[in-house]
Coordinates of N, CA and C and ligand atoms in Angstrom, one line a residue:
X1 N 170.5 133.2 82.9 CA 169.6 132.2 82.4 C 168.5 131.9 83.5
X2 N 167.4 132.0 83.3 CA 166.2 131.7 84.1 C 165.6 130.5 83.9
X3 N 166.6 129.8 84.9 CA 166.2 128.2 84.8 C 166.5 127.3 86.1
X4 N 165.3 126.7 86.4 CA 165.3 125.5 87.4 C 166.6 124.6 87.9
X5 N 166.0 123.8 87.1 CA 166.8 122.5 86.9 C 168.5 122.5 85.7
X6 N 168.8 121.8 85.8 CA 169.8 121.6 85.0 C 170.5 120.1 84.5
X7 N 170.8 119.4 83.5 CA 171.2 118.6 83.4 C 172.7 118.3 82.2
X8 N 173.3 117.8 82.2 CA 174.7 117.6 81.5 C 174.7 116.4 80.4
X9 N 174.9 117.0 78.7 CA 174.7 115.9 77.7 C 176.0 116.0 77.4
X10 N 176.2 115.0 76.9 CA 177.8 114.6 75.8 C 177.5 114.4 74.3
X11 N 178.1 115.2 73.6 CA 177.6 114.7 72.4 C 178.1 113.9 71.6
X12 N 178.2 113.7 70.0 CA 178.7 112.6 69.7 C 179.9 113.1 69.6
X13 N 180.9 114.5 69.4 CA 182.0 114.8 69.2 C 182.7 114.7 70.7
X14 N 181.8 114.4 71.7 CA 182.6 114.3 73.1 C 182.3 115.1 74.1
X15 N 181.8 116.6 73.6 CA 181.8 118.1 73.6 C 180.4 117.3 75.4
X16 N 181.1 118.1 76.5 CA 179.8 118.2 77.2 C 178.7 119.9 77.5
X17 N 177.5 119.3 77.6 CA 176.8 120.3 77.1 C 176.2 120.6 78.3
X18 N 175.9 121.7 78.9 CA 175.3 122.2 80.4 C 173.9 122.7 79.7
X19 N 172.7 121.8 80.3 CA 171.4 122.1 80.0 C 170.5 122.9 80.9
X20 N 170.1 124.0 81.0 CA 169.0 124.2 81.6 C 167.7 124.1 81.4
X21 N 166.9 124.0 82.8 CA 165.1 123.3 82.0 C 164.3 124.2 83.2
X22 N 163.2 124.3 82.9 CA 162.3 124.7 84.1 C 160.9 123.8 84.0
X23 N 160.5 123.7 85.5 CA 159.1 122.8 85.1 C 158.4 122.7 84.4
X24 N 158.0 121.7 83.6 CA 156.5 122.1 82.4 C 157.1 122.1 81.2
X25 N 158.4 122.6 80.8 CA 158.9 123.6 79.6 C 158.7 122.2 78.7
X26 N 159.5 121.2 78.9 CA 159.5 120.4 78.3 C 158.5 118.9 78.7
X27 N 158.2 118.7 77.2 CA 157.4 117.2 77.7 C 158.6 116.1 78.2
X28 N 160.2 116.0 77.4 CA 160.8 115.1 77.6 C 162.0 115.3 77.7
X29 N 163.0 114.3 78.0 CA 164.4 114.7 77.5 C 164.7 114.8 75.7
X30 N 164.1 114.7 74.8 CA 164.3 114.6 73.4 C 163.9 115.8 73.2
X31 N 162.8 116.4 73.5 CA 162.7 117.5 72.9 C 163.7 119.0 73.7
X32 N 164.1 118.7 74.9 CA 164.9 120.0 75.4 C 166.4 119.6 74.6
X33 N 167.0 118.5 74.2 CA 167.8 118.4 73.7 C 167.7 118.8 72.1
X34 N 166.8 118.6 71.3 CA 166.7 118.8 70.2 C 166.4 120.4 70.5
X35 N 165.9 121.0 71.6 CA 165.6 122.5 71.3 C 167.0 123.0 71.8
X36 N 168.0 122.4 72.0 CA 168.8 123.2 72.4 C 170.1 122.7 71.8
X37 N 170.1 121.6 71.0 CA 171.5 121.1 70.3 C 170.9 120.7 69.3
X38 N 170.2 120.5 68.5 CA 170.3 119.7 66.9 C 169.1 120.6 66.6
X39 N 169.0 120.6 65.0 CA 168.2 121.1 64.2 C 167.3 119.9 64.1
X40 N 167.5 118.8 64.0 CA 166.6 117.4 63.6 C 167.0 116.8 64.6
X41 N 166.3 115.8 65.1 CA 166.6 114.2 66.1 C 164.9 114.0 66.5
X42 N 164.8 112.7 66.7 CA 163.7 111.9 66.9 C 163.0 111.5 66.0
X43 N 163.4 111.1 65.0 CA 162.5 111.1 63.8 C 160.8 110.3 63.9
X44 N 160.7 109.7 65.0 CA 159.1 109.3 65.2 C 158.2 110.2 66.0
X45 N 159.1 111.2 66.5 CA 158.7 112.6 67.5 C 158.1 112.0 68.6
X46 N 158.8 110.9 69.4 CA 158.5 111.0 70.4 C 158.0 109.2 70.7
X47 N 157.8 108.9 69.8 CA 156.5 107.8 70.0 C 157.2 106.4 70.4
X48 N 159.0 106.4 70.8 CA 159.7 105.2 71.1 C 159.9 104.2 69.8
X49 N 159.5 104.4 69.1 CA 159.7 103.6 67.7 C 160.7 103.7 67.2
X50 N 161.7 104.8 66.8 CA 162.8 104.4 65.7 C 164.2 104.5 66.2
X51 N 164.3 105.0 67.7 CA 165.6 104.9 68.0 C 166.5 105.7 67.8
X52 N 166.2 107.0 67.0 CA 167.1 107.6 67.0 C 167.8 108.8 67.8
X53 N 166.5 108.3 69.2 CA 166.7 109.4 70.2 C 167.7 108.7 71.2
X54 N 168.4 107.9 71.0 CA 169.1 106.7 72.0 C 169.7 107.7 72.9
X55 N 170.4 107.5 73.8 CA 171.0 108.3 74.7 C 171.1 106.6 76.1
X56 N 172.6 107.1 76.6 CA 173.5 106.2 77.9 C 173.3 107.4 79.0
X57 N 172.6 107.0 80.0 CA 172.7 107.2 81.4 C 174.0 107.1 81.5
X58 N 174.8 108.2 82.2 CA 176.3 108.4 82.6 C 175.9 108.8 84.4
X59 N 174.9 108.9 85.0 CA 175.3 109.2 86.1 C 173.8 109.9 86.6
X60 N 172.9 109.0 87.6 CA 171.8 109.2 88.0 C 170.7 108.1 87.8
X61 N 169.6 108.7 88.0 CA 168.5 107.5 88.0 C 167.4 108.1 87.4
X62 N 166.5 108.3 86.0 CA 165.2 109.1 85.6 C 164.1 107.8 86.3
X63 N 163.4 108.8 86.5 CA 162.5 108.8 87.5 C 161.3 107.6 86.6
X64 N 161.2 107.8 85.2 CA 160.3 106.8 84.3 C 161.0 105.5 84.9
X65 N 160.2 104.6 84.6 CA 160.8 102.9 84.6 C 160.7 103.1 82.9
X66 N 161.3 101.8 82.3 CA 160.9 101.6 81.3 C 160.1 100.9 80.4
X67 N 159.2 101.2 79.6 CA 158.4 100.4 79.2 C 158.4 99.3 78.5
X68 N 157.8 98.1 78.2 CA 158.2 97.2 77.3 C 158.5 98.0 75.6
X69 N 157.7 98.4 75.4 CA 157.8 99.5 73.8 C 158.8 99.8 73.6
X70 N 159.7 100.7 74.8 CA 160.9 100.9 74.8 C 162.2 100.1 74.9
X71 N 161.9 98.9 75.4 CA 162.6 98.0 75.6 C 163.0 97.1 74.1
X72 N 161.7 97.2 73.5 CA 161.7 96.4 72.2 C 162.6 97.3 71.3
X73 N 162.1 98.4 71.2 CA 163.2 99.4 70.6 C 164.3 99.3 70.6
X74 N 164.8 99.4 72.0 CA 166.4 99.4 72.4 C 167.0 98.1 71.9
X75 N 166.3 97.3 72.0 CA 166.5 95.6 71.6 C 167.5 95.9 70.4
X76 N 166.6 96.4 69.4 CA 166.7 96.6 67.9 C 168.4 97.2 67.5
X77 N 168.9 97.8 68.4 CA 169.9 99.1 68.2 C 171.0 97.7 68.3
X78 N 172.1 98.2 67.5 CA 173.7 97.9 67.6 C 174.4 97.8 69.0
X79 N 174.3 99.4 69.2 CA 175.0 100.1 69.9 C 174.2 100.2 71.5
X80 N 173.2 99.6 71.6 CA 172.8 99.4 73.0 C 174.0 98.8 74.1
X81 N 173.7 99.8 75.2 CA 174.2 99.0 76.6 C 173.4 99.0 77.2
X82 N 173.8 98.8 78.7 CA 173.2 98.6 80.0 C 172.6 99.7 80.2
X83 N 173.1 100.8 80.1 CA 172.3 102.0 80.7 C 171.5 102.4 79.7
X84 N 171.2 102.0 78.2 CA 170.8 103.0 77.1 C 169.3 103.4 77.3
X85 N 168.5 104.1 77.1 CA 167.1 104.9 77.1 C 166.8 105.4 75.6
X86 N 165.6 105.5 75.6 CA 165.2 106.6 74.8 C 165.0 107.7 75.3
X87 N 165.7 108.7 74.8 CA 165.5 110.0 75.3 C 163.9 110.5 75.8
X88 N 163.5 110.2 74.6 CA 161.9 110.6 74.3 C 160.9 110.1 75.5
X89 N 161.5 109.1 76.0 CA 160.7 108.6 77.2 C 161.2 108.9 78.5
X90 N 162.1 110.0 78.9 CA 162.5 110.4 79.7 C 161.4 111.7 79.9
X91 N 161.2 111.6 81.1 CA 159.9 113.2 81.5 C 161.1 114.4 81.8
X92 N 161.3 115.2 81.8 CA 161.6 116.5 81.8 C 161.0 117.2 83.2
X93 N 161.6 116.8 84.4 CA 161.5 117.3 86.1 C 162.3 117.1 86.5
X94 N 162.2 117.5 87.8 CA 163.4 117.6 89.1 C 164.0 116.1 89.4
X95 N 163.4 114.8 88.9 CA 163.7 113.7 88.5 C 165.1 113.7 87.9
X96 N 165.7 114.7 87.3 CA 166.3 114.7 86.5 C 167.7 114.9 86.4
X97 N 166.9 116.4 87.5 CA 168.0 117.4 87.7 C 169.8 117.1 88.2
X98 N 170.3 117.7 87.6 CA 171.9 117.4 87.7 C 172.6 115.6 87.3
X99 N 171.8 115.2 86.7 CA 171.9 113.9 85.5 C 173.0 114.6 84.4
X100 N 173.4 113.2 84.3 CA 174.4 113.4 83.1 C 174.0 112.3 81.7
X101 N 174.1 112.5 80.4 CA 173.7 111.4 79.8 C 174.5 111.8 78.3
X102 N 174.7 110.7 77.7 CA 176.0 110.7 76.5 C 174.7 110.7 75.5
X103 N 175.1 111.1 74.4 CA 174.0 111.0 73.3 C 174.2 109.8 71.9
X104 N 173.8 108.9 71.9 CA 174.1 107.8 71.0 C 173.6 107.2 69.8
X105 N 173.6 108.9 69.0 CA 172.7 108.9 67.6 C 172.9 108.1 66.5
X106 N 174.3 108.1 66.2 CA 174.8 107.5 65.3 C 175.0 105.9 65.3
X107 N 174.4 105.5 64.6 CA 174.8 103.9 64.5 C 174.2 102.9 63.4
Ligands
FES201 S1 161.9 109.9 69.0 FE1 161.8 108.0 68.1 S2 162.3 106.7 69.6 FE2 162.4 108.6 70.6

């Protein structure tokens, strides 16, 4: 595999997933995950609105702070914790690299 970076997802069956990425390839964390595990996710494509890209920080720090937009979002969700993000507003760099993060679609 011809890839940079790498980072580690959990999915909702538990299953952990070993990601590769290279600079540029992706705008975010939502879309390398949707290109590489789901047929569908993010149903606003990106824009922090509907939440369905949730995802828990399990281990690291993404380099974004988070925005109030995304904050209001997260608000909205059940299943929020302390660590939760939207995927979508995660940048896709060396920020990233060797992060771990659970995926928290369902709710
Ligand atoms: S894709 Fe909708 S909030 Fe991320």
């Amino acid at each position: 595999m011809n890839e940079t970076y790498k980072l580690y997802v959990i999915d909702e069956s538990g299953e952990e997933k070993r990601l590769g990425f290279k600079p540029m390839e992706y705008r975010n964390l939502m879309e390398l995950v949707l290109n590489e595990l789901y047929e569908e996710w993010g149903d606003c494509k990106g824009r922090a609105m509907c939440g369905t890209c949730h995802i828990e920080v399990l281990s690291g720090r993404p380099g974004d702070e988070m925005e109030p937009f995304e904050e209001q979002t997260l608000d909205g969700l059940p299943n929020r914790t302390s660590a939760s993000r939207l995927a979508c507003q995660i940048s896709i760099d060396k920020s990233i690299d060797g992060m771990k993060f659970r995926i928290l679609k369902d709710f």
